Short mmCIF file of C-alpha atoms and ligand atoms in Angstrom, two decimals:
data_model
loop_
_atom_site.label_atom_id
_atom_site.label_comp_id
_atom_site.label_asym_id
_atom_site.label_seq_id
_atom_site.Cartn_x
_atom_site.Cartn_y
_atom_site.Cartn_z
CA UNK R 1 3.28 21.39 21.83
CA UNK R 2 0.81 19.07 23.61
CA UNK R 3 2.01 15.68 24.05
CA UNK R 4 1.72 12.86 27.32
CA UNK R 5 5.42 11.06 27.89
CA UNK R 6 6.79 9.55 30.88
CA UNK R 7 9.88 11.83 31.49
CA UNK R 8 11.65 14.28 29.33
CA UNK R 9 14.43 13.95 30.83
CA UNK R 10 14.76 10.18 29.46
CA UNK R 11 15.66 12.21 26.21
CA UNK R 12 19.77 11.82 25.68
CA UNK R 13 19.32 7.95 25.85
CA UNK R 14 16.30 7.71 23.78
CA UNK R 15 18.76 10.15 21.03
CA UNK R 16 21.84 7.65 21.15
CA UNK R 17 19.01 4.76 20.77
CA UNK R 18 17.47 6.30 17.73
CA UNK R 19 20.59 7.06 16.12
CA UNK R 20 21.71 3.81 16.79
CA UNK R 21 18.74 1.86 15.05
CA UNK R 22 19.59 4.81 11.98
CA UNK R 23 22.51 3.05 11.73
CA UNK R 24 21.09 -0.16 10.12
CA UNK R 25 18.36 1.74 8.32
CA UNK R 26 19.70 3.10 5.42
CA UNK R 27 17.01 2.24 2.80
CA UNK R 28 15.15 4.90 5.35
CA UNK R 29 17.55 7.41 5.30
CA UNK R 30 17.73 7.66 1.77
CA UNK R 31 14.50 7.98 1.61
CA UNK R 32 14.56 10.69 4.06
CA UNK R 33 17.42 12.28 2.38
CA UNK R 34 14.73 13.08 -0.77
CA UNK R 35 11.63 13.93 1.51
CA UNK R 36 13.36 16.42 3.15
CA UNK R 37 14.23 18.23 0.04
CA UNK R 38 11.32 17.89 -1.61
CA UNK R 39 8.44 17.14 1.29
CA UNK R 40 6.02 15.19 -0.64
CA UNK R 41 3.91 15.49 2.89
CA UNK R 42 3.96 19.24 2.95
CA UNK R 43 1.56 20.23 5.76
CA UNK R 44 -0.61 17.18 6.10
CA UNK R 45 -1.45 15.82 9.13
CA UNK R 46 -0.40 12.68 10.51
CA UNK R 47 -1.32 10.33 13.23
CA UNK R 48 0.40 7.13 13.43
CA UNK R 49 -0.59 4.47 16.35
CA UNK R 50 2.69 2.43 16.43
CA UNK R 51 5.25 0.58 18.65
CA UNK R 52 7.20 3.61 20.09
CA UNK R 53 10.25 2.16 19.66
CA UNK R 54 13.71 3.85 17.86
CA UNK R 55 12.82 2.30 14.73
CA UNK R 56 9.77 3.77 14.72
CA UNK R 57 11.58 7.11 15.73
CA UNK R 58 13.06 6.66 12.61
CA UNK R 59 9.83 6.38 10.38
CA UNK R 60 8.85 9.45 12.69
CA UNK R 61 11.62 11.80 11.56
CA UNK R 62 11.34 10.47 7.94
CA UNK R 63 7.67 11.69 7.84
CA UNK R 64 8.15 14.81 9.24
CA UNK R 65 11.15 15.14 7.35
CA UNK R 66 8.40 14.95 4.56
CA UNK R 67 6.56 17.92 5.80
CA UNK R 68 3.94 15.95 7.99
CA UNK R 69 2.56 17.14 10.46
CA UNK R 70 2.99 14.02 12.69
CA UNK R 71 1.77 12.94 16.37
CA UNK R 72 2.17 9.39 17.48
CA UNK R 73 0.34 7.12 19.64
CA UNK R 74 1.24 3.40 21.10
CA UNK R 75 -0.37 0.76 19.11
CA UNK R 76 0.50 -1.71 22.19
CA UNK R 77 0.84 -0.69 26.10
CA UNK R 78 3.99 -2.76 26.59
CA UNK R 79 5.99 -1.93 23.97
CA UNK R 80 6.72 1.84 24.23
CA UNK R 81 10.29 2.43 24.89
CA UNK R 82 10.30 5.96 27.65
CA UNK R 83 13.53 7.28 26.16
CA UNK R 84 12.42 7.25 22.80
CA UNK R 85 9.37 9.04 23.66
CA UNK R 86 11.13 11.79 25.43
CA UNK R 87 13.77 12.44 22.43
CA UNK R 88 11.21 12.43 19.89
CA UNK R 89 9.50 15.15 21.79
CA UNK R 90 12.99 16.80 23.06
CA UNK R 91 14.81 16.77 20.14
CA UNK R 92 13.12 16.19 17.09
CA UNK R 93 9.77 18.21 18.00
CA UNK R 94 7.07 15.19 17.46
CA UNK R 95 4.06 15.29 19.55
CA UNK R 96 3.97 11.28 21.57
CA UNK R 97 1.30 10.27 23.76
CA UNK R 98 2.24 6.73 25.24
CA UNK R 99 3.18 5.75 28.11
CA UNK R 100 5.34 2.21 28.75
CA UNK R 101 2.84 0.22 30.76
CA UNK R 102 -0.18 2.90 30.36
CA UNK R 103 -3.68 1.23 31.94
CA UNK R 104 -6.56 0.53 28.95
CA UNK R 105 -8.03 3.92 29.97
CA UNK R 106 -5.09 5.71 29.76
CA UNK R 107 -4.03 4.04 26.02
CA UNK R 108 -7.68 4.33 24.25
CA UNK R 109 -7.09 8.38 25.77
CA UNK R 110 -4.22 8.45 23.90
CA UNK R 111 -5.41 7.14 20.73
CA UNK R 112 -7.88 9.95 21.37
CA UNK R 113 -5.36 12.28 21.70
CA UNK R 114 -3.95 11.77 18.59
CA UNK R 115 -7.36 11.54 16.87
CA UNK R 116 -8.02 15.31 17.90
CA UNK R 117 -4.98 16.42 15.48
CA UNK R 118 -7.26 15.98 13.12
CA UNK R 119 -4.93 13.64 10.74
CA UNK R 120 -5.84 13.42 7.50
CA UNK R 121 -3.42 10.40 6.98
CA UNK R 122 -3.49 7.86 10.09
CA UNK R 123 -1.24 4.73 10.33
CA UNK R 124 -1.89 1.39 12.11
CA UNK R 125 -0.65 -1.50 13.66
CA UNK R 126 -3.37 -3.63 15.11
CA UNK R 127 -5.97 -1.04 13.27
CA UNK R 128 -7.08 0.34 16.96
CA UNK R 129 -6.63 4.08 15.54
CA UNK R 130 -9.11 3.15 12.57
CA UNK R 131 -11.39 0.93 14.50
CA UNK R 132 -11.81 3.84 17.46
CA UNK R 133 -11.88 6.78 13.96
CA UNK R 134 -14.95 4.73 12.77
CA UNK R 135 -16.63 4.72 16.29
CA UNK R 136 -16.08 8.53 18.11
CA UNK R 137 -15.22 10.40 14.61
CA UNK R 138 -16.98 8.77 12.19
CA UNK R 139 -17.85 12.14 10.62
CA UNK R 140 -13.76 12.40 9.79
CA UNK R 141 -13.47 9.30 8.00
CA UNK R 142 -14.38 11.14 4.75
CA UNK R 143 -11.25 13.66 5.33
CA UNK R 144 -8.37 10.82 5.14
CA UNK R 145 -6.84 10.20 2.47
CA UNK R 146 -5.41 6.73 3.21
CA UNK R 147 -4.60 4.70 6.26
CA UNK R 148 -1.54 1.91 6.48
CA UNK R 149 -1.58 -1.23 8.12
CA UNK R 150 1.32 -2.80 9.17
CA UNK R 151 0.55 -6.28 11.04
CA UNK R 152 -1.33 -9.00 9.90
CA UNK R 153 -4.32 -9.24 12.70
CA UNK R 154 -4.96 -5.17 11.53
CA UNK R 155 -5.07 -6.43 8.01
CA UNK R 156 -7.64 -8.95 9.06
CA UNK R 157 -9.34 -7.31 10.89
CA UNK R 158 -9.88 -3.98 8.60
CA UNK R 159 -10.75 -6.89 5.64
CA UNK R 160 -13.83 -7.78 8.40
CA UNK R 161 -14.79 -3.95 8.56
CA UNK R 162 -15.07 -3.70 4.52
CA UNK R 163 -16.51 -7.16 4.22
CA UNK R 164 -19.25 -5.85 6.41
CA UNK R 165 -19.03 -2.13 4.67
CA UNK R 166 -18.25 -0.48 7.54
CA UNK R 167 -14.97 0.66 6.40
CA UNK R 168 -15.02 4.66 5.24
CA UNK R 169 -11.73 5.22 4.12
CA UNK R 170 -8.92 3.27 1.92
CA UNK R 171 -6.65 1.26 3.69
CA UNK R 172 -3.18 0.44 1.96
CA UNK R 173 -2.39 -3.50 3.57
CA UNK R 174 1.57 -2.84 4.09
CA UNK R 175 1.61 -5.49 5.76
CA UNK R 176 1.19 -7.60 2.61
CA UNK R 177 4.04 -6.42 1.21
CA UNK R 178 6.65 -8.68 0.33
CA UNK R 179 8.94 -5.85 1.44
CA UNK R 180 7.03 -6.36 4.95
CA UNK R 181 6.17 -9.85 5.76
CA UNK R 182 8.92 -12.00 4.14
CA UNK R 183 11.61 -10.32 6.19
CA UNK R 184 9.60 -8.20 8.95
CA UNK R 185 7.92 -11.31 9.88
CA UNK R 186 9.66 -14.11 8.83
CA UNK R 187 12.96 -12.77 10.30
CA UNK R 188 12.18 -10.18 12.46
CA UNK R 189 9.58 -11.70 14.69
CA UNK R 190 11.55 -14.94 14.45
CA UNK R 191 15.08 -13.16 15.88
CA UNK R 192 13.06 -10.88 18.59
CA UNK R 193 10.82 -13.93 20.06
CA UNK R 194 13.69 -16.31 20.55
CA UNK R 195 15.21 -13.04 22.49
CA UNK R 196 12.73 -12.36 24.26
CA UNK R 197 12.09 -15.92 25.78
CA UNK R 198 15.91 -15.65 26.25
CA UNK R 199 16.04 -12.41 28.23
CA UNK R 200 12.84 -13.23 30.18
CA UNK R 201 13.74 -16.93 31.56
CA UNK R 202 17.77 -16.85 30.59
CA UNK R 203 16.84 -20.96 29.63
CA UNK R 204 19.02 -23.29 27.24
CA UNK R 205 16.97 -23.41 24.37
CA UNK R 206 19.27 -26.59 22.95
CA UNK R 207 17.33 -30.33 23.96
CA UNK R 208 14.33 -28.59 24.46
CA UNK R 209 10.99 -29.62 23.44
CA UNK R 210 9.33 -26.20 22.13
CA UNK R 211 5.81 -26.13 20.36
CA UNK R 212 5.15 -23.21 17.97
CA UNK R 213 1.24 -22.57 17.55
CA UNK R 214 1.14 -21.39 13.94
CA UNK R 215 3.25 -21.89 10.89
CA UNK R 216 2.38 -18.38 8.99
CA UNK R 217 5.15 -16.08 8.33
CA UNK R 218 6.08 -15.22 12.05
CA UNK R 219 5.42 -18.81 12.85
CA UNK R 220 8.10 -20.36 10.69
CA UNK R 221 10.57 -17.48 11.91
CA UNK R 222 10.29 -18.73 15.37
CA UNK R 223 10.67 -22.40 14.71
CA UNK R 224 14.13 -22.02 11.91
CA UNK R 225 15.17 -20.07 14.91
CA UNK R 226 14.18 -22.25 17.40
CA UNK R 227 15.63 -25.32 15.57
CA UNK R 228 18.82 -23.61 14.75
CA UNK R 229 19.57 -23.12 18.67
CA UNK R 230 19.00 -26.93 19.21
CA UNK R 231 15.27 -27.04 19.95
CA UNK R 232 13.12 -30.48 19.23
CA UNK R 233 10.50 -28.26 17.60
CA UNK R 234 6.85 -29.32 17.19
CA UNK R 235 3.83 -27.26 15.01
CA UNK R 236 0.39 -26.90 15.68
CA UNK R 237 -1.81 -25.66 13.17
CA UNK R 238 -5.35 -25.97 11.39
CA UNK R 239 -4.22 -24.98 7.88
CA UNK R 240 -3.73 -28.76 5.99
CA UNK R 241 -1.38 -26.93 3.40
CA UNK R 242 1.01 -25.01 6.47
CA UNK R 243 0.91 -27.92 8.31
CA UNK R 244 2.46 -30.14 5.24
CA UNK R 245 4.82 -27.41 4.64
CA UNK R 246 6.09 -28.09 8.63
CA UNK R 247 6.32 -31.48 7.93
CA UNK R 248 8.29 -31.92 4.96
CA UNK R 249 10.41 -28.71 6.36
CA UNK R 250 11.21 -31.56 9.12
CA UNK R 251 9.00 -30.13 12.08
CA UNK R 252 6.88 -32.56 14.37
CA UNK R 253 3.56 -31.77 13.73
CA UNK R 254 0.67 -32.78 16.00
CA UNK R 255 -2.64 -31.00 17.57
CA UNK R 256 -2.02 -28.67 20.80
CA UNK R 257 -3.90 -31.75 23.24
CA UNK R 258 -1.00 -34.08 22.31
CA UNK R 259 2.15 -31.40 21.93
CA UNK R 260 0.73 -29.62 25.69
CA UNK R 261 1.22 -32.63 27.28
CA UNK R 262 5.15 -32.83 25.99
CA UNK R 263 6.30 -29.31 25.57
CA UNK R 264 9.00 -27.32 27.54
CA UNK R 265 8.18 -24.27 26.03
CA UNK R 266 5.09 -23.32 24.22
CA UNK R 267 4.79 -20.15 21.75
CA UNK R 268 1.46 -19.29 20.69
CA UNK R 269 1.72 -16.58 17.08
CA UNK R 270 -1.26 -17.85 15.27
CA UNK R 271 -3.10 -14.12 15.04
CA UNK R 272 -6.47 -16.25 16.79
CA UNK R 273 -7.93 -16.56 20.34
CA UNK R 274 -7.54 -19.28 23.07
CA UNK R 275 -4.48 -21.43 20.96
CA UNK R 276 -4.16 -22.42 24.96
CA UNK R 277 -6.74 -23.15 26.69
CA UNK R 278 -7.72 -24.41 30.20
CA UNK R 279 -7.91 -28.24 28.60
CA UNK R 280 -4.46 -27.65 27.66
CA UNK R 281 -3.20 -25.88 30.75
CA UNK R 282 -4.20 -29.09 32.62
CA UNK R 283 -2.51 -31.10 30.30
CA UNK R 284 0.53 -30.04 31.12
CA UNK R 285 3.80 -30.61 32.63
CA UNK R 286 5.30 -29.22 35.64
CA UNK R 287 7.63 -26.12 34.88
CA UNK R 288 6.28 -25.38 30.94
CA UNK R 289 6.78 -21.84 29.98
CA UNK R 290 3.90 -20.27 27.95
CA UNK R 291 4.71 -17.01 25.61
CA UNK R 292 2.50 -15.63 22.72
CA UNK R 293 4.14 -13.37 19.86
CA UNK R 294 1.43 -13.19 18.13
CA UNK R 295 -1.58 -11.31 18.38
CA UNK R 296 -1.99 -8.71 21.59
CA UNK R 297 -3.02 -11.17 25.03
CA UNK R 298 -5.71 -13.14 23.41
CA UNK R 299 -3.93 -16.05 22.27
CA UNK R 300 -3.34 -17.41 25.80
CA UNK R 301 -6.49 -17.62 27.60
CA UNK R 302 -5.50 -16.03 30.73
CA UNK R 303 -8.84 -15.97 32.70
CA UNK R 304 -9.17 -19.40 32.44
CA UNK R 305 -5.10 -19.94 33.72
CA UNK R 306 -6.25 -17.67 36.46
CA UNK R 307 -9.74 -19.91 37.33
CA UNK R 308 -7.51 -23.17 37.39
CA UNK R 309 -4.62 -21.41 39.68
CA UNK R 310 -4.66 -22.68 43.16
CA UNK R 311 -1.66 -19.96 43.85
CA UNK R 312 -0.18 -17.64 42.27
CA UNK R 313 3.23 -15.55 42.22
CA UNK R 314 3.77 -12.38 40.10
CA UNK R 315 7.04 -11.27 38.41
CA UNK R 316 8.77 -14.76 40.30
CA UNK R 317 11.49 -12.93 38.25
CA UNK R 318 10.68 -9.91 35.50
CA UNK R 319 8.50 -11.07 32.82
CA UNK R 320 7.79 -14.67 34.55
CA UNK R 321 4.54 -15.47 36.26
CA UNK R 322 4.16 -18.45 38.01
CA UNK R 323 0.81 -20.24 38.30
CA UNK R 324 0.40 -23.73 40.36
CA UNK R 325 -2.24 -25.54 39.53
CA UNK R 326 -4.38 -27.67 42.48
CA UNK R 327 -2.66 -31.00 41.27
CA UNK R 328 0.87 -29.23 41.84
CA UNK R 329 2.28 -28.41 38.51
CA UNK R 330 3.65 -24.87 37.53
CA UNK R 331 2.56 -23.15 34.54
CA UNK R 332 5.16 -20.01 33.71
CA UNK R 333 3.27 -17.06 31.73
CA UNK R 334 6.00 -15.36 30.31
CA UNK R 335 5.30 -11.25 29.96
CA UNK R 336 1.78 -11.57 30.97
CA UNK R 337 0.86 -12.77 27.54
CA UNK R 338 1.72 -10.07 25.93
CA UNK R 339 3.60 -10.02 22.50
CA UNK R 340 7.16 -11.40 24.29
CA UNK R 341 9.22 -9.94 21.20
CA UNK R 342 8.36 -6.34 22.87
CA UNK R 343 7.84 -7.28 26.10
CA UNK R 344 10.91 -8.60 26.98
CA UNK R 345 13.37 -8.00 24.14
CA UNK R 346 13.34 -4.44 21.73
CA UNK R 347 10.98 -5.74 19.13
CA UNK R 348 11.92 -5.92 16.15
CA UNK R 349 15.92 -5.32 15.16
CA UNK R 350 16.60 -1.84 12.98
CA UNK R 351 17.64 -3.53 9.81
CA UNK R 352 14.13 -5.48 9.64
CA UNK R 353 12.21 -2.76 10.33
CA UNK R 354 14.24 -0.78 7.60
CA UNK R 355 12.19 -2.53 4.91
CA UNK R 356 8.83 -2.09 6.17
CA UNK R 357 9.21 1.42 7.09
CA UNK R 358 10.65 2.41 4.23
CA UNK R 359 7.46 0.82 2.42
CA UNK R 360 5.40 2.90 4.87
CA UNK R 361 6.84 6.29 4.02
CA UNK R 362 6.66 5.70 0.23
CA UNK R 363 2.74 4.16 0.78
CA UNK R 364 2.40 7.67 2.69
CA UNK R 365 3.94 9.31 -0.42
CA UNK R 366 1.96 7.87 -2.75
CA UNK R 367 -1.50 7.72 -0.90
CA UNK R 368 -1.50 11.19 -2.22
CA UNK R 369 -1.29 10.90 -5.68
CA UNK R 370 -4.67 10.16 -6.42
CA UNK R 371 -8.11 9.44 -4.95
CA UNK R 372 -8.39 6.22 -3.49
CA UNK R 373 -12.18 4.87 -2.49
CA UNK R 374 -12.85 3.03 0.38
CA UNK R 375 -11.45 -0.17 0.24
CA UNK R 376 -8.17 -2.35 1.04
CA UNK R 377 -5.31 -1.41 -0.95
CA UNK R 378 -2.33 -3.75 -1.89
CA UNK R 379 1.16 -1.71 -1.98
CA UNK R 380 1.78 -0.81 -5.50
CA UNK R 381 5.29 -3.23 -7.26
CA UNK R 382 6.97 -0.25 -8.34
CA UNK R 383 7.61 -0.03 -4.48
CA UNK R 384 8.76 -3.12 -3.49
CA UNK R 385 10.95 -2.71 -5.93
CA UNK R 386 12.34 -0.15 -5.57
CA UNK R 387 12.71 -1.18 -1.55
CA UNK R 388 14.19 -4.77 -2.43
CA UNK R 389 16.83 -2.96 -4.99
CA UNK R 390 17.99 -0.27 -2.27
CA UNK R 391 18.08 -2.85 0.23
CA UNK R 392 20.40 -5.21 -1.47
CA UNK R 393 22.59 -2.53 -2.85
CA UNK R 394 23.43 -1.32 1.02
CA UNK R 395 23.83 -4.82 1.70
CA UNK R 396 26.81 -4.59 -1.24
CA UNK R 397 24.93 -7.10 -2.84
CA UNK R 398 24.99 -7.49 -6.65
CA UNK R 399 22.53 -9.36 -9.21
CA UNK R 400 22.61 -10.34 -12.22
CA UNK R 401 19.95 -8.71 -14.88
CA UNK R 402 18.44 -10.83 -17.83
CA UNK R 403 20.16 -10.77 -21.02
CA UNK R 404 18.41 -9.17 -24.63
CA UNK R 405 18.23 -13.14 -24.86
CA UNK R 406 16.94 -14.09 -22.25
CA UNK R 407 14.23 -11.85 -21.91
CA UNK R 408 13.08 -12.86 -25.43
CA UNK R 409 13.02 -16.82 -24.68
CA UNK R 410 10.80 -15.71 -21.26
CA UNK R 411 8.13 -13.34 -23.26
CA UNK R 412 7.63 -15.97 -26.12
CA UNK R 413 5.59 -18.41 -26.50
CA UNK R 414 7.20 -19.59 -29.75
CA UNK R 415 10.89 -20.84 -28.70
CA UNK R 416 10.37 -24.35 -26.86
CA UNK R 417 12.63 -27.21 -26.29
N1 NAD L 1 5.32 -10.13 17.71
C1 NAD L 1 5.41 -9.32 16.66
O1 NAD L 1 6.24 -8.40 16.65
C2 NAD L 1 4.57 -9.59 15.47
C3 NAD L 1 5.03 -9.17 14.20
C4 NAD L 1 4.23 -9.44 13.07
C5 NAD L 1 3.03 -10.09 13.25
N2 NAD L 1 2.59 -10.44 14.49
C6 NAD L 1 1.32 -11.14 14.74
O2 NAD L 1 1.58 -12.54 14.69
C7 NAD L 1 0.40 -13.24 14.28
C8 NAD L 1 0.76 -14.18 13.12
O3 NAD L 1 1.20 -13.41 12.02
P1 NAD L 1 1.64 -14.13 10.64
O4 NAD L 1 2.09 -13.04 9.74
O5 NAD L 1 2.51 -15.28 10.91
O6 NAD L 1 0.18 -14.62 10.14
P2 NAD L 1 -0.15 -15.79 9.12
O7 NAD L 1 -1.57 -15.58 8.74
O8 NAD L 1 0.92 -15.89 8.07
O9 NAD L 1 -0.02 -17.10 10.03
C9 NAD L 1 -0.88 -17.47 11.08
C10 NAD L 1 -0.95 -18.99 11.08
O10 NAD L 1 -1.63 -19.43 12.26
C11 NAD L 1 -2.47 -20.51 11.89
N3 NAD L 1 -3.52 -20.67 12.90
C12 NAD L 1 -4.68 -19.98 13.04
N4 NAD L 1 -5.40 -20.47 14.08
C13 NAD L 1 -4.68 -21.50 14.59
C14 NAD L 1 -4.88 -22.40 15.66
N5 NAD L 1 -6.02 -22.41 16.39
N6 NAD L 1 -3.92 -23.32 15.94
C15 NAD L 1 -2.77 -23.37 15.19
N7 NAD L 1 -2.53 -22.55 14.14
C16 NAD L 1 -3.47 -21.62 13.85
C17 NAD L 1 -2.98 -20.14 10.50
O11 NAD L 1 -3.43 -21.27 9.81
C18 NAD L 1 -1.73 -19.54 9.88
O12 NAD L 1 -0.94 -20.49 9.20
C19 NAD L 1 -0.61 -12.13 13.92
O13 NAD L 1 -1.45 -11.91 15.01
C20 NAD L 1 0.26 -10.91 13.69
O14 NAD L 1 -0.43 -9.71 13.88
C21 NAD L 1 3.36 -10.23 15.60
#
């Protein structure tokens, strides 16, 4: 078995990790529970580009327990977890190729790596896999069946690729999923940031004034979150509707110029380029912390905190940069920009991450069942609810169904008031 990890012997920690995270993903199991006795994947082959975390360990097992034949690549540099790597090699037999902290060179090789399997299913999360297919294999393209997305900024940017018709194969947007982005992102991203920032700078979040860049699904996760620990929380955005939504949902709202200039902390998770810029890094005060959770290190314009620094002091502690600027003030660049949920916490928790992989299994499942054409896909209902019901039932948590009655009154048009 070919494969590129960091150490093998890592392995017995990564195995407790993963079977700790298995824990809190039972929707998964169960699904795993039927794919390995009837492996709907029989033989195909499989490359996923995804955090290598122990959740996604999780998704890993569940595919192969499928029948895929499954090699995984990191969709991000930071946010591959070395244990998990080595027991998913070790001691569950699936090819990795990441590396925690692997160079550019060494992370587009990988995706490479993974490319030469010669998948005939591929899974995303930031669509690098598909965007590097289309480039250096474009000749495969016709052999997949289906890709999945599973974060917003892929989703965009595959919708830019087809849009343009340069997208060859059908694309399934998981990330659209209620099952994904009302809990994945809403919750998940808004628990793991706060962490993150905690672990990283250990500061009281409670009296602070913290600006979140972006009120989308991640966005509002991070400021309930943020306000909960005690936070004077202000939103930027450009979206008139969002930015009514923050308002009335009681957040400050106010362009970046005016929030830089009063901000403690500042969280950039808007999915767009340059949120801060160097007018903003002058703008403000000594001591801010900067952090982005949202899309790769392009939300922060780094280059241009770099131009302004008149000094400059790496890892001041882990995951904290300090940069003065020539009138004296300190900017801190928390994990180098870098999504700060991965970077400094473990990503997503298990129980999140439960929902969305489970979606991406069944997507896998079903991307089989027929031919799909070029194109974005949304995941089918039947799905989501299926996910939603499993869910709340290992929460213990019961519903009420609609009476004969009931259901009437809502399909008729002819009983009013
Ligand atoms: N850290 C993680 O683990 C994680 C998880 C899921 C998604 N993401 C990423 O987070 C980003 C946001 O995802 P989402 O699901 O919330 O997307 P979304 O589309 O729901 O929200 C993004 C919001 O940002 C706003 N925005 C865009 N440009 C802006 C600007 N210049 N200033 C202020 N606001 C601006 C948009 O109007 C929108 O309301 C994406 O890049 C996504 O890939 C990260």
């Amino acid at each position: 078995m070919e494969y590129d990890i960091k150490d093998i012997a890592l392995s017995p920690a990564g195995e407790k990790r993963i079977e700790w995270a298995d824990n809190d993903m039972p929707v998964l199991k169960e699904i795993r529970k039927r794919f390995e006795k009837k492996k709907p994947l029989n033989g195909k082959k499989m490359a996923a580009c995804l955090h290598i975390t122990a959740e996604t360990a999780n998704l890993a097992r569940t595919l192969k327990a499928g029948g895929a034949d499954l090699v995984l690549c990191a969709s991000n540099p930071l946010s591959t977890q070395d244990d998990v790597t080595a027991a998913l090699v070790k001691v569950y037999g699936i090819p990795v190729f990441a590396v925690h902290g692997e160079d550019n060179r060494l992370y587009y090789n990988h995706i490479h790596s993974a490319l030469k399997h010669e998948p005939v299913i591929t899974m995303d999360d930031g669509a690098d896999l598909v965007s590097v297919l289309h480039k250096d294999y474009p000749f495969h393209c016709e052999k997949i069946y289906a890709s999945m997305e599973e974060t917003t900024t892929g989703v965009i940017r595959l919708k830019a690729m087809h849009k343009s018709k340069a997208l060859k194969l059908p694309v399934f947007a998981v990330n659209n999923a209620a099952t994904k982005h009302l809990f994945d992102n809403r919750y998940g991203t808004g628990q793991s940031t706060v962490d993150g920032i905690i672990r990283a700078t250990d500061i009281l979040l409670a009296g602070k004034i913290v600006t979140i860049a972006g009120y989308g699904w991640c966005g509002r996760g991070v400021a309930q979150r943020m306000k909960g620990m005690g936070a004077n929380v202000i939103i930027t955005e450009i979206n008139p509707l969002k930015a009514l939504e923050a308002a009335m949902d009681g957040f400050l709202v106010m362009p970046m110029m005016q929030a830089a200039r009063q901000s403690d902390l500042i969280v950039t998770i808007a999915g767009n380029i340059n949120i801060l810029a160097e007018e903003h890094f002058k703008a403000m005060k000594d001591g801010v912390m900067i952090a982005n959770s949202g899309h790769f290190n392009v939300e922060i314009d780094i280059p241009a905190l770099e131009r302004l620094a008149a000094s400059s002091i790496m890892d001041i502690r882990n995951n904290v940069d300090e940069y003065k600027l020539a009138n004296g003030n300190r900017i801190f660049l928390l994990g180098k920009g870098r999504l700060i949920n991965l970077v400094a916490a473990e990503g997503h928790p298990a129980s999140v991450m439960d929902m969305s992989f489970a979606t991406q299994a069944l997507v896998t499942e079903f991307s089989l069942k027929q031919k799909f054409e070029p194109g974005i896909y949304d995941v089918p209902k039947e799905i989501e609810d299926y996910i939603s019901t499993l869910k709340l039932k290992t929460m213990g948590i019961e519903i009420d169904e609609l009476t004969d009655e009931q259901n009437k009154y809502l399909n008729s048009w002819e009983l009013g008031t």
